[in-house]
Short mmCIF file of C-alpha atoms and ligand atoms in Angstrom, two decimals:
data_model
loop_
_atom_site.label_atom_id
_atom_site.label_comp_id
_atom_site.label_asym_id
_atom_site.label_seq_id
_atom_site.Cartn_x
_atom_site.Cartn_y
_atom_site.Cartn_z
CA MET R 27 131.80 319.85 -6.63
CA ALA R 28 133.17 316.27 -7.17
CA GLY R 29 133.19 314.92 -10.61
CA LEU R 30 130.90 317.40 -11.87
CA ASP R 31 131.43 319.56 -15.06
CA TRP R 32 128.50 322.04 -14.13
CA THR R 33 128.52 323.50 -17.55
CA TYR R 34 128.56 320.27 -19.45
CA GLY R 35 126.27 318.53 -17.45
CA VAL R 36 123.44 321.13 -17.34
CA SER R 37 123.93 321.84 -21.28
CA THR R 38 123.52 318.13 -21.41
CA LEU R 39 120.26 318.34 -20.13
CA ARG R 40 119.16 320.76 -22.91
CA GLN R 41 119.55 317.73 -25.50
CA TRP R 42 116.52 316.14 -24.26
CA GLU R 43 114.09 318.39 -25.79
CA ASP R 44 111.78 316.43 -27.89
CA PRO R 45 109.25 314.71 -25.62
CA GLN R 46 108.17 312.25 -28.28
CA GLU R 47 111.82 310.83 -28.56
CA SER R 48 113.19 311.58 -25.41
CA CYS R 49 112.54 312.23 -21.45
CA VAL R 50 114.16 312.86 -17.90
CA VAL R 51 113.59 310.21 -15.63
CA MET R 52 114.46 310.66 -11.81
CA SER R 53 114.15 307.62 -9.56
CA GLY R 54 114.72 306.83 -6.04
CA CYS R 55 113.60 305.07 -2.81
CA GLY R 56 111.86 306.35 -0.04
CA THR R 57 112.74 310.04 0.32
CA SER R 58 114.66 310.13 -2.68
CA GLY R 59 111.90 308.86 -4.78
CA ARG R 60 109.52 311.35 -3.18
CA LEU R 61 111.57 314.16 -4.06
CA ALA R 62 111.93 312.62 -7.69
CA PHE R 63 108.46 313.14 -7.60
CA LEU R 64 108.08 316.74 -6.39
CA ILE R 65 110.67 317.70 -8.82
CA SER R 66 109.47 316.37 -11.83
CA SER R 67 105.99 317.72 -11.13
CA GLY R 68 107.49 321.21 -10.23
CA PHE R 69 109.54 321.54 -13.57
CA ASN R 70 106.43 319.70 -15.67
CA LYS R 71 104.39 322.58 -14.31
CA ALA R 72 106.93 325.20 -15.24
CA LEU R 73 106.84 323.48 -18.73
CA SER R 74 103.31 323.75 -18.88
CA GLN R 75 103.17 327.37 -18.00
CA LEU R 76 105.51 327.69 -21.12
CA ASN R 77 103.11 325.97 -23.18
CA GLN R 78 105.67 322.97 -23.64
CA SER R 79 105.21 319.26 -23.19
CA LYS R 80 106.23 317.32 -20.28
CA VAL R 81 109.60 315.82 -20.06
CA TYR R 82 110.06 314.85 -16.73
CA SER R 83 108.96 311.65 -15.27
CA TYR R 84 109.66 310.10 -11.74
CA ILE R 85 109.93 306.47 -10.44
CA ILE R 86 109.94 305.50 -6.88
CA ALA R 87 110.61 301.89 -5.45
CA GLY R 88 106.95 300.32 -4.40
CA GLY R 89 105.19 302.81 -7.06
CA ASP R 90 103.01 305.44 -5.97
CA ARG R 91 101.98 303.98 -2.71
CA ALA R 92 105.44 304.67 -1.51
CA LEU R 93 104.92 308.58 -2.25
CA LEU R 94 102.73 308.47 1.14
CA SER R 95 103.49 305.25 3.10
CA SER R 96 106.70 303.42 4.18
CA GLN R 97 107.53 300.68 1.23
CA GLU R 98 110.99 299.83 2.04
CA ALA R 99 111.26 296.00 0.59
CA PRO R 100 111.54 297.05 -3.07
CA GLU R 101 114.48 299.21 -2.47
CA ASP R 102 116.31 295.89 -2.52
CA ASP R 103 115.10 294.84 -5.76
CA PRO R 104 117.21 295.49 -8.88
CA ARG R 105 114.98 293.80 -11.10
CA LEU R 106 111.82 295.86 -10.39
CA GLY R 107 114.04 299.03 -10.82
CA VAL R 108 114.96 297.86 -14.35
CA LEU R 109 111.31 296.93 -14.96
CA SER R 110 109.95 300.28 -13.94
CA LEU R 111 112.58 301.94 -15.88
CA LYS R 112 111.79 300.19 -19.25
CA LYS R 113 108.01 300.96 -18.73
CA VAL R 114 108.41 304.88 -18.25
CA CYS R 115 110.84 304.84 -21.24
CA GLU R 116 108.76 302.76 -23.70
CA GLY R 117 109.34 304.12 -27.01
CA LYS R 118 112.04 306.82 -26.04
CA LYS R 119 114.96 307.25 -28.16
CA ARG R 120 117.13 309.28 -25.46
CA VAL R 121 116.84 309.21 -21.97
CA LEU R 122 118.34 311.38 -19.36
CA PHE R 123 118.48 308.81 -16.09
CA ILE R 124 118.87 310.37 -12.77
CA GLY R 125 119.35 307.79 -10.14
CA ILE R 126 119.26 309.21 -6.56
CA SER R 127 120.66 307.31 -3.69
CA CYS R 128 121.70 309.15 -0.96
CA GLY R 129 123.98 306.88 0.75
CA LEU R 130 124.79 305.26 -2.78
CA SER R 131 123.42 301.95 -1.52
CA ALA R 132 119.94 301.19 -3.02
CA PRO R 133 120.00 298.02 -5.26
CA PHE R 134 116.97 299.33 -6.80
CA VAL R 135 118.79 302.22 -8.26
CA ALA R 136 121.93 300.22 -8.82
CA GLY R 137 120.01 297.85 -11.22
CA GLN R 138 118.72 300.89 -13.18
CA LEU R 139 122.03 302.63 -13.45
CA ASP R 140 123.73 298.96 -14.75
CA PHE R 141 120.82 298.68 -17.16
CA CYS R 142 121.46 302.38 -18.71
CA LEU R 143 125.24 301.42 -18.81
CA GLN R 144 124.32 298.51 -20.90
CA HIS R 145 122.10 300.51 -23.30
CA PRO R 146 124.44 303.61 -23.87
CA GLU R 147 122.53 304.54 -27.13
CA VAL R 148 119.37 305.27 -25.37
CA TYR R 149 120.50 306.21 -21.71
CA MET R 150 122.90 308.69 -20.17
CA PRO R 151 122.98 307.53 -16.59
CA VAL R 152 123.93 310.08 -13.61
CA LEU R 153 124.01 309.18 -10.04
CA VAL R 154 123.43 311.75 -7.29
CA GLY R 155 124.17 310.58 -3.70
CA PHE R 156 126.12 312.12 -0.86
CA ASN R 157 128.67 309.65 0.04
CA PRO R 158 132.37 309.53 -1.20
CA ALA R 159 132.45 306.78 -4.39
CA HIS R 160 134.54 304.55 -2.12
CA GLN R 161 132.01 304.14 0.48
CA ALA R 162 129.40 303.16 -2.13
CA ARG R 163 127.73 299.95 -0.80
CA ASP R 164 129.94 296.90 -1.60
CA GLU R 165 127.44 294.29 -0.38
CA PRO R 166 126.60 291.57 -2.87
CA ILE R 167 123.24 292.05 -4.54
CA GLN R 168 121.37 288.54 -4.75
CA ASP R 169 121.33 287.08 -7.95
CA CYS R 170 123.23 290.24 -9.36
CA THR R 171 126.83 290.19 -10.66
CA PHE R 172 127.37 293.84 -9.62
CA THR R 173 127.22 295.68 -6.23
CA PHE R 174 126.43 299.34 -5.89
CA HIS R 175 130.16 299.85 -5.46
CA SER R 176 130.90 298.18 -8.90
CA VAL R 177 128.50 300.22 -10.66
CA VAL R 178 129.93 303.40 -9.18
CA GLN R 179 133.05 302.30 -10.12
CA ARG R 180 132.14 301.93 -13.96
CA MET R 181 130.32 305.12 -13.76
CA GLN R 182 133.52 306.73 -12.66
CA GLU R 183 135.50 305.28 -15.56
CA LEU R 184 132.68 306.44 -18.11
CA ALA R 185 132.49 309.89 -16.35
CA LYS R 186 135.86 310.66 -17.72
CA SER R 187 134.91 310.81 -21.00
CA GLN R 188 131.22 312.38 -19.90
CA LYS R 189 129.57 309.15 -20.89
CA ALA R 190 128.07 309.13 -17.34
CA PHE R 191 127.97 311.74 -14.53
CA LEU R 192 128.64 310.97 -10.74
CA ILE R 193 127.11 314.01 -8.45
CA ASN R 194 128.15 313.16 -5.17
CA PRO R 195 129.19 316.29 -3.01
CA ALA R 196 129.90 315.70 0.78
CA VAL R 197 127.31 317.30 2.74
CA GLY R 198 128.53 316.14 5.93
CA PRO R 199 126.92 313.91 8.62
CA GLU R 200 123.10 314.11 9.35
CA ALA R 201 122.32 315.62 12.91
CA ILE R 202 120.32 312.19 13.41
CA SER R 203 122.46 309.30 12.24
CA GLY R 204 121.07 307.65 9.33
CA SER R 205 118.23 310.05 8.67
CA SER R 206 119.31 310.91 5.05
CA ARG R 207 115.63 312.45 4.77
CA MET R 208 117.08 315.82 6.26
CA LYS R 209 120.26 317.04 4.79
CA GLY R 210 120.43 314.57 1.90
CA GLY R 211 116.90 315.36 0.60
CA SER R 212 117.45 319.03 0.83
CA ALA R 213 120.70 318.58 -1.09
CA THR R 214 118.77 316.58 -3.51
CA LYS R 215 116.56 319.13 -4.03
CA ILE R 216 118.96 321.98 -4.43
CA LEU R 217 121.11 320.23 -6.74
CA LEU R 218 118.52 319.04 -9.34
CA GLU R 219 116.67 322.22 -9.09
CA VAL R 220 119.89 324.06 -9.88
CA ALA R 221 120.65 322.23 -13.01
CA PHE R 222 117.03 321.66 -14.35
CA SER R 223 116.43 325.49 -13.93
CA ALA R 224 119.87 326.45 -15.57
CA ALA R 225 118.68 324.13 -18.63
CA HIS R 226 115.37 325.62 -18.62
CA ALA R 227 116.88 329.37 -18.75
CA ALA R 228 119.07 328.05 -21.37
CA THR R 229 116.33 326.61 -23.60
CA PHE R 230 113.72 328.72 -23.27
CA SER R 231 115.12 332.23 -22.60
CA ASN R 232 118.78 331.80 -24.10
CA THR R 233 120.41 332.53 -21.04
CA PRO R 234 123.74 331.07 -21.18
CA ILE R 235 124.87 328.42 -18.72
CA THR R 236 127.78 329.77 -16.75
CA TYR R 237 129.70 328.82 -13.46
CA ASN R 238 128.52 331.92 -11.99
CA GLY R 239 124.95 331.62 -13.09
CA VAL R 240 124.90 328.22 -11.20
CA LEU R 241 126.85 329.83 -8.12
CA GLU R 242 124.25 332.61 -8.01
CA HIS R 243 121.44 330.01 -7.81
CA MET R 244 123.25 328.09 -5.19
CA LYS R 245 123.44 331.23 -2.93
CA ALA R 246 119.77 331.62 -3.49
CA TYR R 247 119.17 328.37 -1.39
CA GLU R 248 121.92 329.37 1.11
CA ARG R 249 119.84 332.53 1.94
CA THR R 250 116.80 330.53 2.25
CA LEU R 251 118.58 328.41 4.89
CA ASP R 252 119.37 331.83 6.53
CA VAL R 253 115.64 333.12 6.54
CA THR R 254 114.36 329.80 7.57
CA TYR R 255 116.65 329.29 10.60
CA SER R 256 116.62 333.11 11.64
CA GLN R 257 113.02 331.84 13.17
CA THR R 258 114.41 329.60 15.78
CA ASP R 259 111.78 330.66 18.50
CA GLY R 260 108.94 330.15 15.95
CA ILE R 261 110.59 326.43 15.34
CA THR R 262 110.86 325.89 18.81
CA THR R 263 107.37 326.63 19.71
CA LEU R 264 106.27 324.13 17.01
CA VAL R 265 108.40 321.44 17.94
CA GLU R 266 107.66 321.57 21.58
CA ALA R 267 103.54 321.33 20.63
CA ALA R 268 104.36 318.48 18.27
CA GLY R 269 106.41 316.63 21.01
CA GLN R 270 103.60 317.42 23.75
CA SER R 271 101.24 315.70 21.40
CA LEU R 272 103.32 312.49 20.70
CA ARG R 273 104.25 312.05 24.12
CA CYS R 274 100.74 311.48 25.34
CA SER R 275 100.13 309.41 22.15
CA ARG R 276 97.93 311.97 20.14
CA HIS R 277 98.74 313.35 16.81
CA VAL R 278 100.35 315.92 14.76
CA TYR R 279 98.49 317.07 11.66
CA TYR R 280 99.80 319.13 8.71
CA LEU R 281 97.16 320.67 6.65
CA GLY R 282 98.95 322.28 3.76
CA TRP R 283 98.20 324.16 0.48
CA GLY R 284 99.93 323.62 -3.14
CA SER R 285 103.46 321.59 -3.08
CA LEU R 286 104.08 323.24 0.33
CA ALA R 287 101.34 320.45 1.48
CA LEU R 288 103.23 317.88 -0.48
CA LEU R 289 106.13 318.75 1.58
CA GLY R 290 103.93 317.93 4.56
CA LEU R 291 102.97 314.63 3.08
CA ILE R 292 106.61 313.46 2.67
CA ASP R 293 107.67 314.47 5.76
CA ALA R 294 104.88 312.77 7.71
CA SER R 295 105.34 309.64 5.47
CA GLU R 296 108.93 309.55 6.67
CA CYS R 297 108.23 309.16 10.50
CA THR R 298 107.15 305.66 9.89
CA PRO R 299 110.27 303.85 8.96
CA THR R 300 112.71 306.39 10.71
CA PHE R 301 110.99 306.59 13.94
CA GLY R 302 109.08 303.31 14.17
CA ALA R 303 105.89 305.51 14.01
CA ASP R 304 102.51 304.95 13.30
CA TYR R 305 101.13 306.24 10.61
CA GLU R 306 98.49 308.08 12.45
CA ASP R 307 101.28 309.88 14.68
CA VAL R 308 102.20 312.54 12.00
CA ARG R 309 99.58 312.89 9.23
CA GLY R 310 99.62 315.18 6.02
CA PHE R 311 96.69 316.62 4.16
CA ILE R 312 96.61 318.54 1.06
CA SER R 313 93.92 320.81 -0.41
CA GLY R 314 92.64 319.44 -3.31
CA GLY R 315 93.63 315.83 -2.63
CA TYR R 316 94.97 313.59 -5.64
CA ARG R 317 93.78 315.87 -7.93
CA GLU R 318 96.55 318.60 -6.60
CA LEU R 319 98.97 315.73 -6.17
CA ASN R 320 98.52 314.91 -9.84
CA ASN R 321 100.71 311.59 -9.55
CA ASN R 322 100.96 309.04 -12.17
CA ASP R 323 98.64 306.33 -10.52
CA GLY R 324 95.73 308.96 -9.70
CA PRO R 325 93.88 308.46 -6.31
CA LEU R 326 95.04 305.88 -3.81
CA THR R 327 92.27 306.20 -1.57
CA SER R 328 91.02 302.62 -1.87
CA LEU R 329 94.36 301.12 -0.66
CA GLY R 330 93.31 302.22 3.07
CA PRO R 331 92.79 305.13 5.67
CA LYS R 332 96.46 306.21 5.39
CA PHE R 333 95.81 306.98 1.77
CA SER R 334 93.09 309.61 2.66
CA ILE R 335 94.88 312.84 2.00
CA ALA R 336 92.53 315.58 1.22
CA HIS R 337 91.32 318.55 3.59
CA GLU R 338 87.78 316.80 3.27
CA ASP R 339 89.03 313.61 4.37
CA PHE R 340 90.85 315.57 7.34
CA LEU R 341 87.35 317.16 8.17
CA HIS R 342 85.21 313.87 7.98
CA LEU R 343 87.70 311.47 9.40
CA ILE R 344 89.75 313.31 11.92
CA LEU R 345 88.00 316.63 12.81
CA PRO R 346 85.20 315.13 14.79
CA CYS R 347 87.83 313.35 17.26
CA LEU R 348 90.35 316.04 17.50
CA THR R 349 91.23 317.24 20.99
CA ASP R 350 93.34 319.90 22.42
CA LYS R 351 96.29 317.30 22.83
CA ASP R 352 96.56 317.00 18.99
CA THR R 353 98.70 319.55 17.19
CA VAL R 354 97.40 320.91 13.74
CA LEU R 355 99.73 323.07 11.77
CA LEU R 356 98.61 325.06 8.69
CA ILE R 357 101.05 325.37 6.24
CA TYR R 358 100.59 327.76 3.29
CA THR R 359 101.65 331.01 1.45
CA HIS R 360 100.15 334.30 2.05
CA PRO R 361 98.00 335.89 0.40
CA ASP R 362 97.40 332.95 -2.23
CA ASP R 363 95.37 330.54 -0.13
CA ALA R 364 94.30 332.99 2.84
CA THR R 365 90.31 332.67 2.28
CA GLU R 366 90.69 328.77 2.37
CA VAL R 367 93.07 328.84 5.11
CA GLY R 368 90.84 330.96 7.44
CA ASN R 369 87.92 328.85 6.88
CA MET R 370 89.75 325.86 7.72
CA ALA R 371 91.19 327.64 10.98
CA ARG R 372 87.74 328.35 12.06
CA ARG R 373 86.74 324.59 11.73
CA VAL R 374 89.71 323.35 13.62
CA ARG R 375 89.44 326.17 16.16
CA GLU R 376 85.83 324.79 17.22
CA LYS R 377 87.43 321.73 18.39
CA THR R 378 90.91 322.64 19.41
CA PRO R 379 93.01 325.66 20.46
CA ASN R 380 96.11 323.88 19.68
CA LEU R 381 96.21 325.62 16.07
CA HIS R 382 99.54 326.65 14.64
CA ALA R 383 100.55 328.31 11.21
CA VAL R 384 103.55 328.45 9.12
CA TYR R 385 103.14 330.76 6.14
CA HIS R 386 105.78 332.35 3.57
CA GLN R 387 104.81 336.19 2.73
CA ALA R 388 106.77 338.65 0.76
CA ASP R 389 108.23 341.43 2.73
CA GLY R 390 106.23 344.73 2.91
CA ASP R 391 102.94 343.08 1.83
CA THR R 392 100.77 345.00 4.11
CA ALA R 393 97.19 344.32 2.26
CA ALA R 394 98.30 340.62 2.96
CA SER R 395 99.05 341.34 6.58
CA LEU R 396 95.90 342.52 7.17
CA GLN R 397 94.07 339.51 6.10
CA GLN R 398 96.68 337.37 7.87
CA ASP R 399 95.62 338.84 11.40
CA ASP R 400 92.26 337.35 11.38
CA ILE R 401 94.00 333.71 10.90
CA LYS R 402 96.92 334.79 13.40
CA LYS R 403 93.94 335.58 16.26
CA LEU R 404 92.80 331.61 15.77
CA CYS R 405 96.41 330.32 16.13
CA LEU R 406 98.28 329.67 19.18
CA SER R 407 101.52 330.31 17.26
CA THR R 408 102.26 331.56 13.84
CA LEU R 409 105.68 331.29 12.60
CA LYS R 410 105.83 333.86 9.76
CA ILE R 411 108.73 333.24 6.78
CA THR R 412 109.19 336.84 5.18
CA TRP R 413 111.01 336.80 2.25
CA PRO R 414 113.04 339.84 1.72
CA ARG R 415 112.45 341.34 -1.54
CA GLU R 416 116.19 340.69 -2.53
CA ALA R 417 116.18 337.46 -1.59
CA LEU R 418 113.57 336.68 -3.88
CA ALA R 419 114.31 335.63 -7.54
CA SER R 420 111.63 335.05 -10.24
CA GLY R 421 108.50 333.00 -10.20
CA THR R 422 109.68 329.35 -10.14
CA LEU R 423 112.69 329.99 -7.92
CA GLN R 424 110.86 331.84 -5.29
CA HIS R 425 108.44 328.74 -5.13
CA MET R 426 111.27 326.31 -4.73
CA GLN R 427 112.87 328.62 -2.08
CA ARG R 428 109.72 328.26 0.03
CA GLU R 429 109.53 324.63 -0.65
CA LEU R 430 113.01 324.11 0.95
CA SER R 431 112.25 326.46 3.69
CA THR R 432 109.11 324.39 4.32
CA LYS R 433 110.83 321.09 4.29
CA LEU R 434 113.43 322.43 6.92
CA VAL R 435 111.04 323.64 9.25
CA LEU R 436 108.89 320.40 8.79
CA ASN R 437 111.89 318.04 9.12
CA ALA R 438 112.77 319.83 12.22
CA VAL R 439 109.42 319.62 13.56
CA SER R 440 109.00 315.88 13.13
CA THR R 441 112.53 314.93 14.16
CA GLY R 442 112.31 317.15 17.49
CA ALA R 443 109.03 316.01 18.26
CA HIS R 444 110.45 312.33 17.95
CA VAL R 445 113.39 313.30 20.07
CA LEU R 446 111.31 314.63 22.70
CA LYS R 447 109.08 311.53 22.33
CA GLY R 448 112.33 309.39 23.32
CA LYS R 449 112.91 307.73 20.06
CA ILE R 450 116.62 309.03 19.60
CA TYR R 451 119.53 307.74 21.78
CA GLN R 452 122.60 309.55 21.42
CA ASN R 453 121.86 310.55 18.17
CA HIS R 454 120.69 307.26 16.73
CA MET R 455 117.18 306.28 15.85
CA ILE R 456 116.72 303.51 18.04
CA ASP R 457 113.33 302.55 17.01
CA LEU R 458 113.68 302.28 13.30
CA GLN R 459 111.86 299.73 11.08
CA VAL R 460 113.86 296.80 9.88
CA THR R 461 112.21 296.42 6.57
CA ASN R 462 114.94 296.23 3.98
CA THR R 463 118.58 294.98 3.74
CA LYS R 464 119.92 298.40 4.56
CA LEU R 465 118.15 298.99 7.57
CA TYR R 466 118.66 295.22 8.74
CA ARG R 467 122.52 296.13 8.43
CA ARG R 468 122.06 299.24 10.40
CA ALA R 469 120.30 297.75 13.12
CA THR R 470 122.81 295.13 13.76
CA ARG R 471 125.55 297.72 13.80
CA LEU R 472 123.67 299.89 16.05
CA LEU R 473 123.05 296.87 18.43
CA GLN R 474 126.70 296.21 18.20
CA LYS R 475 127.58 299.85 19.06
CA LEU R 476 125.32 300.03 22.00
CA SER R 477 125.75 296.82 23.69
CA ALA R 478 129.66 295.99 22.75
CA CYS R 479 128.37 292.79 21.99
CA PRO R 480 129.71 290.58 18.89
CA GLU R 481 127.94 290.77 15.54
CA GLU R 482 126.69 287.46 15.82
CA ASN R 483 124.90 287.73 18.87
CA CYS R 484 123.57 291.04 18.12
CA GLU R 485 122.15 289.57 14.72
CA GLU R 486 120.62 286.56 16.92
CA ALA R 487 118.96 288.98 19.23
CA LEU R 488 117.64 291.09 16.37
CA LEU R 489 116.11 287.92 15.13
CA LYS R 490 114.34 286.85 18.64
CA ALA R 491 112.98 290.35 18.50
CA ILE R 492 111.71 289.98 14.81
CA TYR R 493 110.31 286.82 15.27
CA ARG R 494 109.31 287.46 18.87
CA VAL R 495 110.64 284.06 20.26
CA ASP R 496 113.31 283.22 22.95
CA MET R 497 114.68 280.22 20.69
CA LEU R 498 115.25 280.57 17.12
CA THR R 499 114.35 277.68 14.96
CA VAL R 500 116.50 276.37 12.12
CA GLU R 501 114.10 277.78 9.74
CA MET R 502 114.42 281.00 10.97
CA THR R 503 118.10 281.11 11.40
CA SER R 504 118.65 279.74 7.71
CA SER R 505 116.09 281.91 6.04
CA ASP R 506 117.59 285.03 4.02
CA ILE R 507 117.62 288.58 4.92
CA THR R 508 114.37 289.45 2.76
CA THR R 509 112.32 286.68 4.69
CA HIS R 510 113.55 288.63 8.01
CA THR R 511 112.71 291.99 6.82
CA CYS R 512 109.22 290.71 5.23
CA PHE R 513 108.35 289.48 8.69
CA ALA R 514 109.65 292.59 10.81
CA ARG R 515 107.09 294.48 8.79
CA ASN R 516 104.19 293.54 11.21
CA SER R 517 106.83 293.57 14.29
CA THR R 518 107.17 296.64 16.52
CA LYS R 519 110.29 298.05 18.92
CA VAL R 520 112.47 295.43 17.26
CA VAL R 521 115.70 297.14 17.99
CA PRO R 522 114.97 298.38 21.42
CA LEU R 523 113.81 294.79 22.25
CA ALA R 524 116.88 293.18 20.77
CA LEU R 525 118.96 295.69 23.06
CA VAL R 526 117.32 294.71 25.91
CA ILE R 527 117.79 290.91 25.14
CA LEU R 528 121.62 291.86 24.78
CA LEU R 529 122.03 293.86 27.92
CA THR R 530 119.90 291.53 30.34
CA SER R 531 119.35 287.95 31.10
CA TRP R 532 115.64 288.68 30.59
CA SER R 533 113.51 286.70 28.38
CA LEU R 534 111.67 288.04 25.58
CA MET R 535 108.58 288.17 27.39
CA GLU R 536 110.12 289.72 30.44
CA ALA R 537 111.94 292.36 28.10
CA GLU R 538 108.85 293.08 26.20
CA SER R 539 106.90 293.68 29.52
CA HIS R 540 109.72 295.92 30.82
CA LEU R 541 109.65 297.85 27.63
CA LYS R 542 105.50 298.39 28.08
CA GLN R 543 106.19 299.61 31.56
CA GLN R 544 108.99 302.05 30.22
CA PRO R 545 107.63 303.17 26.44
CA ILE R 546 110.23 306.13 26.31
CA VAL R 547 112.71 304.30 24.52
CA ARG R 548 115.51 306.52 24.92
CA GLU R 549 114.96 306.39 28.84
CA ALA R 550 114.64 302.72 28.92
CA VAL R 551 117.68 302.38 27.18
CA ALA R 552 119.66 304.94 29.35
CA GLN R 553 118.33 303.35 32.37
CA TRP R 554 119.46 299.75 31.45
CA MET R 555 122.86 301.17 30.29
CA TRP R 556 123.28 302.43 33.95
CA GLU R 557 122.21 299.47 35.69
CA LEU R 558 124.27 297.26 33.86
CA ARG R 559 127.23 299.30 33.46
CA PRO R 560 130.38 296.79 34.16
CA LEU R 561 131.71 297.61 37.78
CA SER R 562 135.23 299.06 37.57
C1 F1P B 14 116.65 305.54 0.87
C2 F1P B 14 115.67 305.29 1.65
C3 F1P B 14 115.78 306.52 2.76
C4 F1P B 14 114.90 306.31 4.07
C5 F1P B 14 115.21 304.70 4.81
C6 F1P B 14 115.43 303.87 3.63
O1 F1P B 14 117.87 305.81 0.99
O2 F1P B 14 114.51 304.89 1.37
O3 F1P B 14 114.81 307.66 2.17
O4 F1P B 14 114.92 307.27 4.86
O5 F1P B 14 116.61 305.35 4.99
O6 F1P B 14 116.30 304.11 2.61
P1 F1P B 14 119.03 306.34 -0.28
O7 F1P B 14 118.76 305.23 -1.39
O8 F1P B 14 118.48 307.61 -0.82
O9 F1P B 14 120.17 306.33 0.47
#
């Protein structure tokens, strides 16, 4: 793994043992921040079980509301990153800071790493991402003297004397271009869990940190992939059900238990920025609500309906209007949550037969299987992920494997469903939200690729679609990208609309009305590409 001395890196984690004086902070934007939350929660729980104080903290750009909703704009703000880091680390003398940015691109994280580099007496910076260092983003950051790329270069230099760490293995391209929530997110989870597990084993059970030990742990995750992806039929059934629901403008609901439910919440929250989905399209609910989530800011229900996440909320707000066109997916571990799952399944079944289950169970647990039969009878499909005894390691690792497996299944379900809904064109998400600088640039590049028009024309079309005008005013064209992306928060179908404008001579209104007639964006795009192809 490029640039990583595992033994040193992991034993470095051990030094942060006194929670009064020291802490481990993980920080990121979007999916990376959500995984920081998931991982810090998991390892703090493991510490509590050992009667140890918690040492892990998380930071997510945009604060706790970003755990459950799309908050892409704060990603652009390095000062915000520094402020939130200072707040979490107040009074600490030693901080292991882990900045996560899959694309090595988020200014929020770059600001934090720059701050750590300026204060080496307190902070040890680690960067986790999945691009080669030379591909780190080199775009100037407003009011800053550094870019992400220049921060990476400084870290590379310091990494030689192990005063900083850069963990950036290549994991290959994502199946859907730009969707780092999938491979990038899973790799983040694996990497950090392997590192912290080794540090915990070394600290609390004197297990030496060895190359082979780390490798064995990695292999447990490899088996997780095998166990999960051997279930293609079950996953396909779920993708089809969810796709059907989205195609007829209905909904997909994940009802989960424990941290598996958190993966449902995370997966659902990502659909908004990734596919331009409405928050109601795919929604997650967790048994126990905010009590179970245990996030820094506590209940967020007052922020609006999308922050109602408890099963009770589902029962009060969603169940009464549920139809058989909606897909409901139960996510749990058997037999831990069986009684509650059975009760919920019965309630849902009264409203719709379109009920499915994904559950994890240890091989040979026959008593558990009997109990499961009742739930099975209520479900249209059940995806049972059986963990061979030999594939299961002890407590925490088992749990982390099940989490990863759940993540893989749900990523497949939500991505597949949006593919069926027509949100993907030639492996590109064409209906992405344009709500921060990175996404604005991504949208412009995508338009260039699909239309073959020059960059300036693409940007012009993008602005017309954002501001919904045929003629851009000077005020619009002279505004900065932040202004554009703020405005774009309230605009829908921006990129598809810009593409129609580029490919046709239609006015904005004409383009909008054509798009309304053919809401399946992929089919509309394919049709325009065909009709407007140059004659040879
Ligand atoms: C962070 C992120 C992604 C999200 C979208 C916007 O990316 O929030 O999680 O899906 O692409 O950016 P990164 O900093 O981890 O590369």
